[in-house]
Coordinates of C-alpha atoms in Angstrom, one line a residue:
X1 CA -25.5 36.7 -16.7
X2 CA -25.6 33.2 -15.0
X3 CA -22.7 30.8 -15.7
X4 CA -23.5 27.6 -17.4
X5 CA -23.7 24.5 -15.2
X6 CA -21.0 22.8 -17.2
X7 CA -18.6 25.7 -16.7
X8 CA -19.3 25.9 -13.0
X9 CA -18.7 22.1 -12.7
X10 CA -15.4 22.4 -14.6
X11 CA -14.2 25.2 -12.4
X12 CA -15.1 23.4 -9.2
X13 CA -13.3 20.3 -10.5
X14 CA -10.2 22.3 -11.4
X15 CA -10.3 24.0 -7.9
X16 CA -10.6 20.6 -6.2
X17 CA -7.6 19.4 -8.1
X18 CA -5.5 22.5 -7.3
X19 CA -6.3 22.5 -3.6
X20 CA -5.9 18.7 -3.2
X21 CA -2.7 18.2 -5.1
X22 CA 0.2 16.8 -3.1
X23 CA 3.3 15.1 -4.3
X24 CA 3.4 12.7 -1.4
X25 CA 2.9 9.4 -3.3
X26 CA 3.8 10.5 -6.8
X27 CA 7.1 8.6 -6.2
X28 CA 5.1 5.4 -6.8
X29 CA 5.6 6.1 -10.5
X30 CA 9.0 4.6 -9.9
X31 CA 7.2 1.3 -10.4
X32 CA 7.3 2.1 -14.1
X33 CA 11.1 2.6 -14.2
X34 CA 12.5 0.7 -17.2
X35 CA 14.8 -2.2 -16.5
X36 CA 17.3 -0.7 -18.9
X37 CA 17.9 2.2 -16.6
X38 CA 20.9 1.0 -14.6
X39 CA 20.6 3.6 -11.7
X40 CA 24.4 3.5 -11.2
X41 CA 25.1 7.2 -12.0
X42 CA 23.8 10.3 -10.3
X43 CA 22.5 11.8 -13.5
X44 CA 20.1 8.9 -13.7
X45 CA 18.2 10.4 -10.7
X46 CA 16.8 13.2 -13.0
X47 CA 15.3 10.6 -15.3
X48 CA 13.1 9.1 -12.6
X49 CA 9.4 10.1 -12.7
X50 CA 7.4 11.4 -9.8
X51 CA 10.2 12.7 -7.6
X52 CA 10.4 16.2 -5.9
X53 CA 13.8 17.9 -5.8
X54 CA 14.5 16.7 -2.2
X55 CA 14.0 13.1 -3.4
X56 CA 16.3 13.7 -6.4
X57 CA 19.0 14.9 -3.9
X58 CA 18.4 11.9 -1.7
X59 CA 18.8 9.7 -4.8
X60 CA 22.1 11.3 -5.7
X61 CA 23.5 10.9 -2.2
X62 CA 22.2 7.4 -1.7
X63 CA 22.3 5.9 -5.1
X64 CA 22.7 2.4 -3.8
X65 CA 19.2 2.6 -2.3
X66 CA 17.3 3.4 -5.5
X67 CA 16.9 -0.2 -6.8
X68 CA 15.3 -1.1 -3.4
X69 CA 13.1 2.0 -3.6
X70 CA 12.0 1.1 -7.1
X71 CA 11.2 -2.4 -5.9
X72 CA 9.2 -0.9 -3.0
X73 CA 7.1 1.2 -5.4
X74 CA 6.2 -2.0 -7.3
X75 CA 5.4 -3.8 -4.1
X76 CA 3.0 -1.0 -3.0
X77 CA 1.1 -1.5 -6.2
X78 CA 0.8 -5.2 -5.8
X79 CA 0.0 -5.1 -2.1
X80 CA -2.7 -2.5 -2.5
X81 CA -4.4 -4.3 -5.3
X82 CA -4.2 -7.6 -3.4
X83 CA -5.6 -6.1 -0.2
X84 CA -8.6 -4.5 -1.9
X85 CA -9.4 -7.1 -4.6
X86 CA -12.7 -7.9 -2.8
X87 CA -13.8 -4.3 -2.4
X88 CA -15.7 -1.8 -4.7
X89 CA -12.6 0.5 -4.5
X90 CA -9.9 -2.0 -5.7
X91 CA -7.0 0.3 -5.7
X92 CA -6.8 0.2 -9.5
X93 CA -6.2 4.0 -9.7
X94 CA -2.8 3.6 -8.0
X95 CA -1.5 2.4 -11.3
X96 CA -2.1 5.9 -12.8
X97 CA 0.9 7.2 -10.8
X98 CA 2.0 10.0 -10.9
X99 CA -1.3 11.4 -12.3
X100 CA -3.9 10.3 -9.8
X101 CA -7.7 10.8 -9.7
X102 CA -9.4 12.5 -6.8
X103 CA -9.7 9.2 -4.8
X104 CA -6.0 9.6 -4.0
X105 CA -5.4 13.3 -4.6
X106 CA -7.9 14.4 -1.9
X107 CA -7.8 13.6 1.8
X108 CA -9.9 10.4 1.5
X109 CA -9.9 7.2 3.5
X110 CA -8.4 5.5 0.4
X111 CA -5.5 7.9 0.2
X112 CA -4.9 7.4 4.0
X113 CA -4.4 3.7 3.4
X114 CA -2.1 4.3 0.4
X115 CA 0.1 6.8 2.3
X116 CA 0.4 4.4 5.3
X117 CA 1.1 1.4 3.0
X118 CA 3.7 3.3 1.0
X119 CA 5.6 4.4 4.1
X120 CA 5.5 0.9 5.6
X121 CA 6.6 -0.7 2.3
X122 CA 9.6 1.4 1.6
X123 CA 10.9 0.9 5.2
X124 CA 10.1 -2.9 4.9
X125 CA 12.0 -3.1 1.6
X126 CA 15.1 -1.3 2.9
X127 CA 15.2 -3.3 6.2
X128 CA 15.0 -6.6 4.2
X129 CA 17.7 -5.4 1.7
X130 CA 20.1 -4.7 4.7
X131 CA 19.5 -8.3 5.8
X132 CA 20.1 -9.8 2.4
X133 CA 23.4 -7.8 1.9
X134 CA 22.1 -5.8 -1.0
X135 CA 23.0 -2.5 0.6
X136 CA 26.6 -1.5 1.3
X137 CA 25.5 1.1 3.8
X138 CA 23.9 -1.3 6.3
X139 CA 24.0 -4.8 7.6
X140 CA 22.0 -7.0 10.0
X141 CA 19.9 -5.4 12.7
X142 CA 21.3 -5.0 16.3
X143 CA 21.1 -7.8 18.8
X144 CA 18.1 -7.2 21.2
X145 CA 19.0 -6.1 24.7
X146 CA 16.5 -8.4 26.4
X147 CA 17.2 -12.1 27.1
X148 CA 15.9 -14.4 24.3
X149 CA 14.1 -16.9 26.6
X150 CA 15.0 -20.3 27.9
X151 CA 16.7 -22.6 25.4
X152 CA 17.2 -19.7 23.0
X153 CA 20.1 -17.6 21.9
X154 CA 20.3 -14.5 19.8
X155 CA 21.9 -15.0 16.4
X156 CA 21.1 -15.1 12.7
X157 CA 20.6 -11.8 10.8
X158 CA 17.8 -9.6 12.1
X159 CA 16.0 -7.3 9.7
X160 CA 17.5 -3.8 10.2
X161 CA 14.2 -2.0 10.9
X162 CA 15.9 1.0 12.5
X163 CA 17.8 1.8 9.3
X164 CA 14.8 1.0 7.1
X165 CA 12.6 3.4 9.1
X166 CA 15.2 6.2 9.0
X167 CA 15.9 6.1 5.3
X168 CA 12.3 5.2 4.3
X169 CA 10.9 8.2 6.2
X170 CA 13.5 10.5 4.7
X171 CA 12.5 9.6 1.2
X172 CA 8.7 9.1 1.5
X173 CA 8.1 12.1 3.8
X174 CA 10.2 14.5 1.7
X175 CA 7.4 15.7 -0.6
X176 CA 5.1 16.6 2.4
X177 CA 7.8 18.9 3.7
X178 CA 7.9 21.0 0.5
X179 CA 6.3 24.4 0.8
X180 CA 3.3 25.3 -1.3
X181 CA 2.1 21.7 -2.1
X182 CA -1.5 21.5 -0.9
X183 CA -3.2 22.7 2.3
X184 CA -1.7 22.4 5.7
X185 CA -4.5 20.0 6.7
X186 CA -3.7 17.6 3.9
X187 CA 0.0 17.7 4.8
X188 CA -0.7 16.9 8.4
X189 CA -3.1 14.1 7.5
X190 CA -0.6 12.5 5.1
X191 CA 2.3 12.8 7.5
X192 CA 0.2 11.3 10.2
X193 CA -0.9 8.4 8.1
X194 CA 2.6 7.7 6.9
X195 CA 3.7 7.5 10.5
X196 CA 0.8 5.1 11.2
X197 CA 2.2 2.9 8.5
X198 CA 5.7 2.9 10.1
X199 CA 4.1 2.3 13.5
X200 CA 2.3 -0.8 12.1
X201 CA 5.6 -2.0 10.8
X202 CA 7.3 -1.6 14.2
X203 CA 4.5 -3.5 15.9
X204 CA 4.8 -6.3 13.4
X205 CA 8.4 -7.1 14.3
X206 CA 8.5 -10.6 15.7
X207 CA 10.9 -13.2 17.1
X208 CA 11.9 -15.9 14.6
X209 CA 13.8 -19.0 15.5
X210 CA 15.7 -21.9 13.9
X211 CA 16.2 -25.2 15.7
X212 CA 19.6 -26.8 16.3
X213 CA 20.5 -30.2 17.8
X214 CA 21.2 -33.8 17.1
X215 CA 18.7 -35.4 14.8
X216 CA 16.5 -32.4 14.9
X217 CA 16.1 -32.5 18.7
X218 CA 15.9 -28.7 18.9
X219 CA 18.0 -28.6 22.0
X220 CA 18.8 -25.0 21.3
X221 CA 17.2 -22.4 19.1
X222 CA 18.9 -19.5 17.4
X223 CA 16.5 -16.5 17.3
X224 CA 16.4 -13.1 15.7
X225 CA 13.8 -10.3 15.2
X226 CA 12.3 -10.2 11.7
X227 CA 9.5 -8.7 9.8
X228 CA 6.5 -10.6 8.5
X229 CA 5.6 -10.6 4.8
X230 CA 4.3 -7.3 3.4
X231 CA 0.8 -8.8 2.8
X232 CA 0.4 -9.2 6.6
X233 CA 1.3 -5.6 7.2
X234 CA -1.1 -4.5 4.4
X235 CA -3.9 -6.6 6.0
X236 CA -3.3 -4.8 9.4
X237 CA -3.5 -1.4 7.6
X238 CA -6.7 -2.5 5.8
X239 CA -8.3 -3.2 9.2
X240 CA -7.3 0.4 10.3
X241 CA -8.7 1.7 7.0
X242 CA -12.1 0.2 7.8
X243 CA -12.1 1.9 11.2
X244 CA -10.4 5.2 10.1
X245 CA -11.5 8.4 11.8
X246 CA -12.8 11.5 10.0
X247 CA -11.0 14.6 11.2
X248 CA -11.1 18.4 10.9
X249 CA -8.4 21.0 11.1
X250 CA -9.1 23.1 14.2
X251 CA -7.2 25.5 16.5
X252 CA -6.1 23.9 19.7
X253 CA -4.0 26.3 21.8
X254 CA -1.8 28.4 19.6
X255 CA -1.8 26.0 16.6
X256 CA -4.2 24.1 14.4
X257 CA -4.4 20.3 14.8
X258 CA -6.3 17.4 13.3
X259 CA -9.1 16.4 15.7
X260 CA -11.9 13.8 15.3
X261 CA -14.9 15.5 13.7
X262 CA -17.5 13.8 15.8
X263 CA -15.4 13.3 18.9
X264 CA -13.2 16.3 19.1
X265 CA -12.9 16.1 22.8
X266 CA -10.0 13.7 22.4
X267 CA -6.8 13.9 20.3
X268 CA -6.2 11.7 17.3
X269 CA -4.6 8.3 18.3
X270 CA -1.2 7.6 16.9
X271 CA -2.4 4.2 15.7
X272 CA -5.5 5.3 13.7
X273 CA -5.7 6.3 10.1
X274 CA -7.4 9.6 9.5
X275 CA -9.2 11.3 6.6
X276 CA -10.6 14.7 5.8
X277 CA -13.1 14.0 3.1
X278 CA -15.8 11.3 2.7
X279 CA -15.5 9.0 -0.3
X280 CA -18.2 8.2 -2.9
X281 CA -19.7 4.7 -2.9
X282 CA -17.6 3.8 -6.0
X283 CA -20.6 2.1 -7.6
X284 CA -20.7 4.1 -10.8
X285 CA -17.9 5.3 -13.0
X286 CA -17.2 9.0 -12.3
X287 CA -13.6 10.2 -12.9
X288 CA -14.5 13.6 -11.4
X289 CA -14.7 11.9 -7.9
X290 CA -12.1 9.2 -8.7
X291 CA -14.5 6.3 -9.1
X292 CA -14.0 3.6 -11.7
X293 CA -17.3 2.0 -10.9
X294 CA -17.9 -1.8 -10.5
X295 CA -19.4 -2.6 -13.9
X296 CA -17.8 -5.8 -15.3
X297 CA -16.2 -6.5 -11.9
X298 CA -16.2 -10.2 -10.9
X299 CA -18.4 -10.9 -7.8
X300 CA -19.0 -13.9 -5.6
X301 CA -22.5 -15.2 -5.7
X302 CA -22.2 -17.3 -2.5
X303 CA -20.4 -14.7 -0.4
X304 CA -21.9 -12.5 2.3
X305 CA -18.9 -10.2 2.4
X306 CA -17.8 -7.1 0.4
X307 CA -17.1 -9.3 -2.7
X308 CA -20.7 -10.5 -2.8
X309 CA -22.7 -9.8 -5.9
X310 CA -25.2 -7.8 -4.0
X311 CA -22.6 -5.4 -2.5
X312 CA -20.1 -5.4 -5.3
X313 CA -22.8 -4.7 -8.0
X314 CA -24.6 -2.1 -5.8
X315 CA -28.0 -3.8 -6.5
X316 CA -27.7 -3.5 -10.3
X317 CA -27.6 -7.3 -10.7
X318 CA -25.0 -9.5 -12.4
X319 CA -24.5 -11.7 -15.4
X320 CA -23.2 -15.3 -15.3
X321 CA -20.5 -16.6 -17.7
X322 CA -18.6 -19.9 -17.9
X323 CA -14.8 -20.1 -17.7
X324 CA -12.6 -23.1 -18.5
X325 CA -9.9 -23.8 -15.9
X326 CA -6.9 -26.0 -16.6
X327 CA -5.2 -27.4 -13.5
X328 CA -2.9 -30.2 -12.3
X329 CA -4.7 -33.4 -11.2
X330 CA -4.2 -37.1 -10.5
X331 CA -0.7 -36.4 -9.2
X332 CA 1.5 -39.4 -8.3
X333 CA 4.6 -39.5 -6.2
X334 CA 7.5 -41.6 -7.5
X335 CA 10.3 -43.0 -5.3
X336 CA 12.7 -41.2 -5.4
X337 CA 12.0 -38.2 -5.8
X338 CA 9.6 -36.7 -8.3
X339 CA 5.9 -36.1 -8.9
X340 CA 4.0 -36.6 -12.1
X341 CA 0.6 -35.0 -12.8
X342 CA -2.0 -34.9 -15.5
X343 CA -3.7 -31.8 -16.8
X344 CA -7.4 -31.6 -16.2
X345 CA -9.9 -29.1 -17.6
X346 CA -13.1 -28.2 -15.9
X347 CA -15.8 -25.6 -16.5
X348 CA -16.7 -23.1 -13.7
X349 CA -19.4 -20.5 -13.5
X350 CA -18.5 -16.9 -12.7
X351 CA -20.4 -13.7 -12.3
X352 CA -19.8 -10.1 -13.3
X353 CA -21.6 -7.0 -12.3
X354 CA -24.0 -5.3 -14.7

């Protein structure tokens, strides 16, 4: 007797979920942690959603880090949505944490980006928390060994990236090191992409300086090494997402490795994001493949980029509507020292996909 198509489809979907599941980014559910949870006692660690046992243990032994990690989870959500606001896949499914759809459960290009961003963000947040004095276990970063340049001197408080990378990796990589959580290929891919995120963060470290001198002459500058804003790191990772490499899990020597599917004569580069499974076009809503579709998404009629109405709406067309915008206008500066403005209202035309 032949199985019904619906039954076969359901079984395939369940199998895909079972083989693709990995707990690697379920900790992003910490973004939903209620403010009422003080996180000042070890028993609070068990009340946190999305953590594997190794992360609960890290929480108990590093309780002072948890407010920063909760903050990092919220920053991942915001940075991902902001980076992909002009794309068909707009990272909206990240807010379903810890119960993701297949766009993030499988080894897709989109999951590659989120793993990299998550790893970079948690290290970024911890490094910055050290600098601001929010963590008792760390302080400013070390003074660089190389000379600062003519007219400059090392000083200030550098972002403690080494501590951020150490503790961030311990927490974010812990789920991928748990046995029986997805295939080996998925684990390797997720660990690789997480390291790409941290590598991008290392590469982003820059020299920042502050001028000193009589009447702002800047006769000498105090300099330190600091991190850029997270949106800049996310933009770098989005560029890597757009050029990500599809890989396969093949034997090389005595072990299996991830190698480029079409160019398996070379190893995977440390700086490139990799993925195992191709993504849908995200044009139509289909939760079985993790697509929310683009119906009712706002598009830009005059753009030629990914947010254009042609690309965003996948050729289905779009509907115009008018929106009233209230903004400050006719601003006047008064000596000394305030500004007064009027409130003006104007009508703008916007467009949404059919």
